[in-house]
Amino acid sequence: MLTIDDNKTGVIRLSGRLSAVEAAQADTVFDQIETTCTIDFKELDYISSAGLRVLLKTQWRLMETGHGLTFVNMEPSIKNVFQLAGIDEVFDGEWEDQK
Amino acid sequence: MTMERRFQRDLNAVDKVFDFINEFVTSFKVDPSVAFPINVAVEELFVNMVLYNAESPEDISIAFEKEEGKVIIILRDFDSDPFDMTEYKAADVQTLIEERKVGGLGLRLVKNMMDEIYYEYKDRKTRIKLIKNLDA
């Protein structure tokens, strides 16, 4: 189960799981983002390629207008998924300490 | 010792697959740190079977074994077309980034998270065997 809290302007908090089951739900929220936005991963326990695709699609779209996503509070296991997929550097985030 | 279960060809069955992995990890006392990569690898391959072999009426089988120093995972799809993921060459990451694509991520994760991958196809049956080494 995925919970997406977007009550605070410019910040989206993810909690739970972002697998193929939740990707469509995430898409509907991320499709609404039109400007630079922070994604808070603190409560996210799991992500797979379905979740990466949601974030990557959003990032490509935002980059066209000079905007982008910034990732904060990523657990090592979540960070690792982005790094093993090779797409970590596409996003602003605290990647260095894991390398 | 093996644990095997069959799952409906349905994206929503992924949650049941996670429950099954959790059962395996708990009952075989597998190091929790490998649960994450096992979840990802199994989800990616299961979802591919659901999406790319949608017409098959058969359930998908997932089995786990624990041996000395490793976990063995076997996914079997019945009445399937051949697709050798071990031979599949996804676009490299640089091309993906340059062209702003989103494809090939799942198989890249499986290959990078598992230590060995074997593909077999015979009589319309697909069998994918994954090995994840456990730290001593």
PDB file of C-alpha atoms in Angstrom, chain A residues 1 17-22 45-50 52-53 56-57 59-60 63-64 77-78 80-87 89-90, chain B residues 11-15 18-19 35-36 39-41 43-44 47 51 93 96-109 112-113:
ATOM      1  CA  MET A   1       0.000   0.000   0.000  1.00  0.00           C
ATOM      2  CA  ARG A  17       5.357   0.522  -1.026  1.00  0.00           C
ATOM      3  CA  LEU A  18       5.735   1.723  -4.605  1.00  0.00           C
ATOM      4  CA  SER A  19       5.559  -1.478  -6.663  1.00  0.00           C
ATOM      5  CA  ALA A  20       3.728  -2.306  -9.899  1.00  0.00           C
ATOM      6  CA  VAL A  21       0.547  -2.483  -7.820  1.00  0.00           C
ATOM      7  CA  GLU A  22       0.746   1.175  -6.735  1.00  0.00           C
ATOM      8  CA  ASP A  45       9.841   0.976   2.459  1.00  0.00           C
ATOM      9  CA  TYR A  46      10.076  -0.370  -1.065  1.00  0.00           C
ATOM     10  CA  ILE A  47      10.382   0.666  -4.695  1.00  0.00           C
ATOM     11  CA  SER A  48      10.793  -1.327  -7.915  1.00  0.00           C
ATOM     12  CA  SER A  49      11.175  -0.374 -11.587  1.00  0.00           C
ATOM     13  CA  ALA A  50       7.457   0.491 -11.811  1.00  0.00           C
ATOM     14  CA  LEU A  52      11.289   4.344 -10.896  1.00  0.00           C
ATOM     15  CA  ARG A  53       9.383   4.809 -14.161  1.00  0.00           C
ATOM     16  CA  LEU A  56      11.634   9.218 -14.292  1.00  0.00           C
ATOM     17  CA  LYS A  57       8.674  10.168 -16.518  1.00  0.00           C
ATOM     18  CA  GLN A  59      11.543  14.163 -14.181  1.00  0.00           C
ATOM     19  CA  TRP A  60      11.842  14.114 -17.996  1.00  0.00           C
ATOM     20  CA  MET A  63      13.210  19.096 -17.175  1.00  0.00           C
ATOM     21  CA  GLU A  64      11.623  20.408 -20.367  1.00  0.00           C
ATOM     22  CA  SER A  77      18.039   0.213   0.404  1.00  0.00           C
ATOM     23  CA  ILE A  78      15.896   2.667  -1.594  1.00  0.00           C
ATOM     24  CA  ASN A  80      20.494   1.387  -3.884  1.00  0.00           C
ATOM     25  CA  VAL A  81      17.610   0.684  -6.287  1.00  0.00           C
ATOM     26  CA  PHE A  82      18.182   3.992  -8.098  1.00  0.00           C
ATOM     27  CA  GLN A  83      21.918   3.377  -8.197  1.00  0.00           C
ATOM     28  CA  LEU A  84      21.643  -0.192  -9.494  1.00  0.00           C
ATOM     29  CA  ALA A  85      19.231   0.989 -12.180  1.00  0.00           C
ATOM     30  CA  GLY A  86      21.855   3.603 -13.076  1.00  0.00           C
ATOM     31  CA  ILE A  87      19.489   6.561 -12.892  1.00  0.00           C
ATOM     32  CA  GLU A  89      22.250  11.091 -11.164  1.00  0.00           C
ATOM     33  CA  VAL A  90      19.142  12.067 -13.088  1.00  0.00           C
TER      34      VAL A  90
ATOM     35  CA  LEU B  11      -0.836  -7.406 -11.175  1.00  0.00           C
ATOM     36  CA  ASN B  12      -2.708  -7.319  -7.884  1.00  0.00           C
ATOM     37  CA  ALA B  13      -1.259 -10.730  -7.032  1.00  0.00           C
ATOM     38  CA  VAL B  14       2.086  -8.966  -6.480  1.00  0.00           C
ATOM     39  CA  ASP B  15       1.033  -8.233  -2.891  1.00  0.00           C
ATOM     40  CA  PHE B  18       5.464 -10.235  -1.321  1.00  0.00           C
ATOM     41  CA  ASP B  19       3.644 -12.066   1.490  1.00  0.00           C
ATOM     42  CA  ALA B  35      14.722  -9.699   1.312  1.00  0.00           C
ATOM     43  CA  PHE B  36      14.749  -6.369  -0.540  1.00  0.00           C
ATOM     44  CA  ASN B  39      11.371  -8.754  -3.605  1.00  0.00           C
ATOM     45  CA  VAL B  40      12.544  -6.568  -6.473  1.00  0.00           C
ATOM     46  CA  ALA B  41      13.853  -9.396  -8.671  1.00  0.00           C
ATOM     47  CA  GLU B  43       8.378  -8.642  -8.693  1.00  0.00           C
ATOM     48  CA  GLU B  44      10.091  -7.602 -11.933  1.00  0.00           C
ATOM     49  CA  VAL B  47       5.132  -8.603 -13.579  1.00  0.00           C
ATOM     50  CA  LEU B  51       2.070  -8.266 -18.757  1.00  0.00           C
ATOM     51  CA  VAL B  93      21.964   3.969 -19.179  1.00  0.00           C
ATOM     52  CA  LEU B  96      18.334   6.063 -21.728  1.00  0.00           C
ATOM     53  CA  ILE B  97      19.243   9.383 -20.153  1.00  0.00           C
ATOM     54  CA  GLU B  98      20.103  11.128 -23.406  1.00  0.00           C
ATOM     55  CA  GLU B  99      16.872  10.013 -25.059  1.00  0.00           C
ATOM     56  CA  ARG B 100      14.816  10.390 -21.882  1.00  0.00           C
ATOM     57  CA  LYS B 101      13.421   6.883 -22.028  1.00  0.00           C
ATOM     58  CA  VAL B 102      12.108   4.735 -19.183  1.00  0.00           C
ATOM     59  CA  GLY B 103      12.507   1.176 -20.548  1.00  0.00           C
ATOM     60  CA  GLY B 104      14.688  -1.740 -19.468  1.00  0.00           C
ATOM     61  CA  LEU B 105      14.975  -0.692 -15.823  1.00  0.00           C
ATOM     62  CA  GLY B 106      13.390  -3.823 -14.387  1.00  0.00           C
ATOM     63  CA  LEU B 107      15.694  -6.305 -16.093  1.00  0.00           C
ATOM     64  CA  ARG B 108      18.699  -4.147 -15.250  1.00  0.00           C
ATOM     65  CA  LEU B 109      17.697  -4.336 -11.589  1.00  0.00           C
ATOM     66  CA  ASN B 112      22.390  -6.213 -10.864  1.00  0.00           C
ATOM     67  CA  MET B 113      20.688  -7.574  -7.757  1.00  0.00           C
TER      68      MET B 113
END
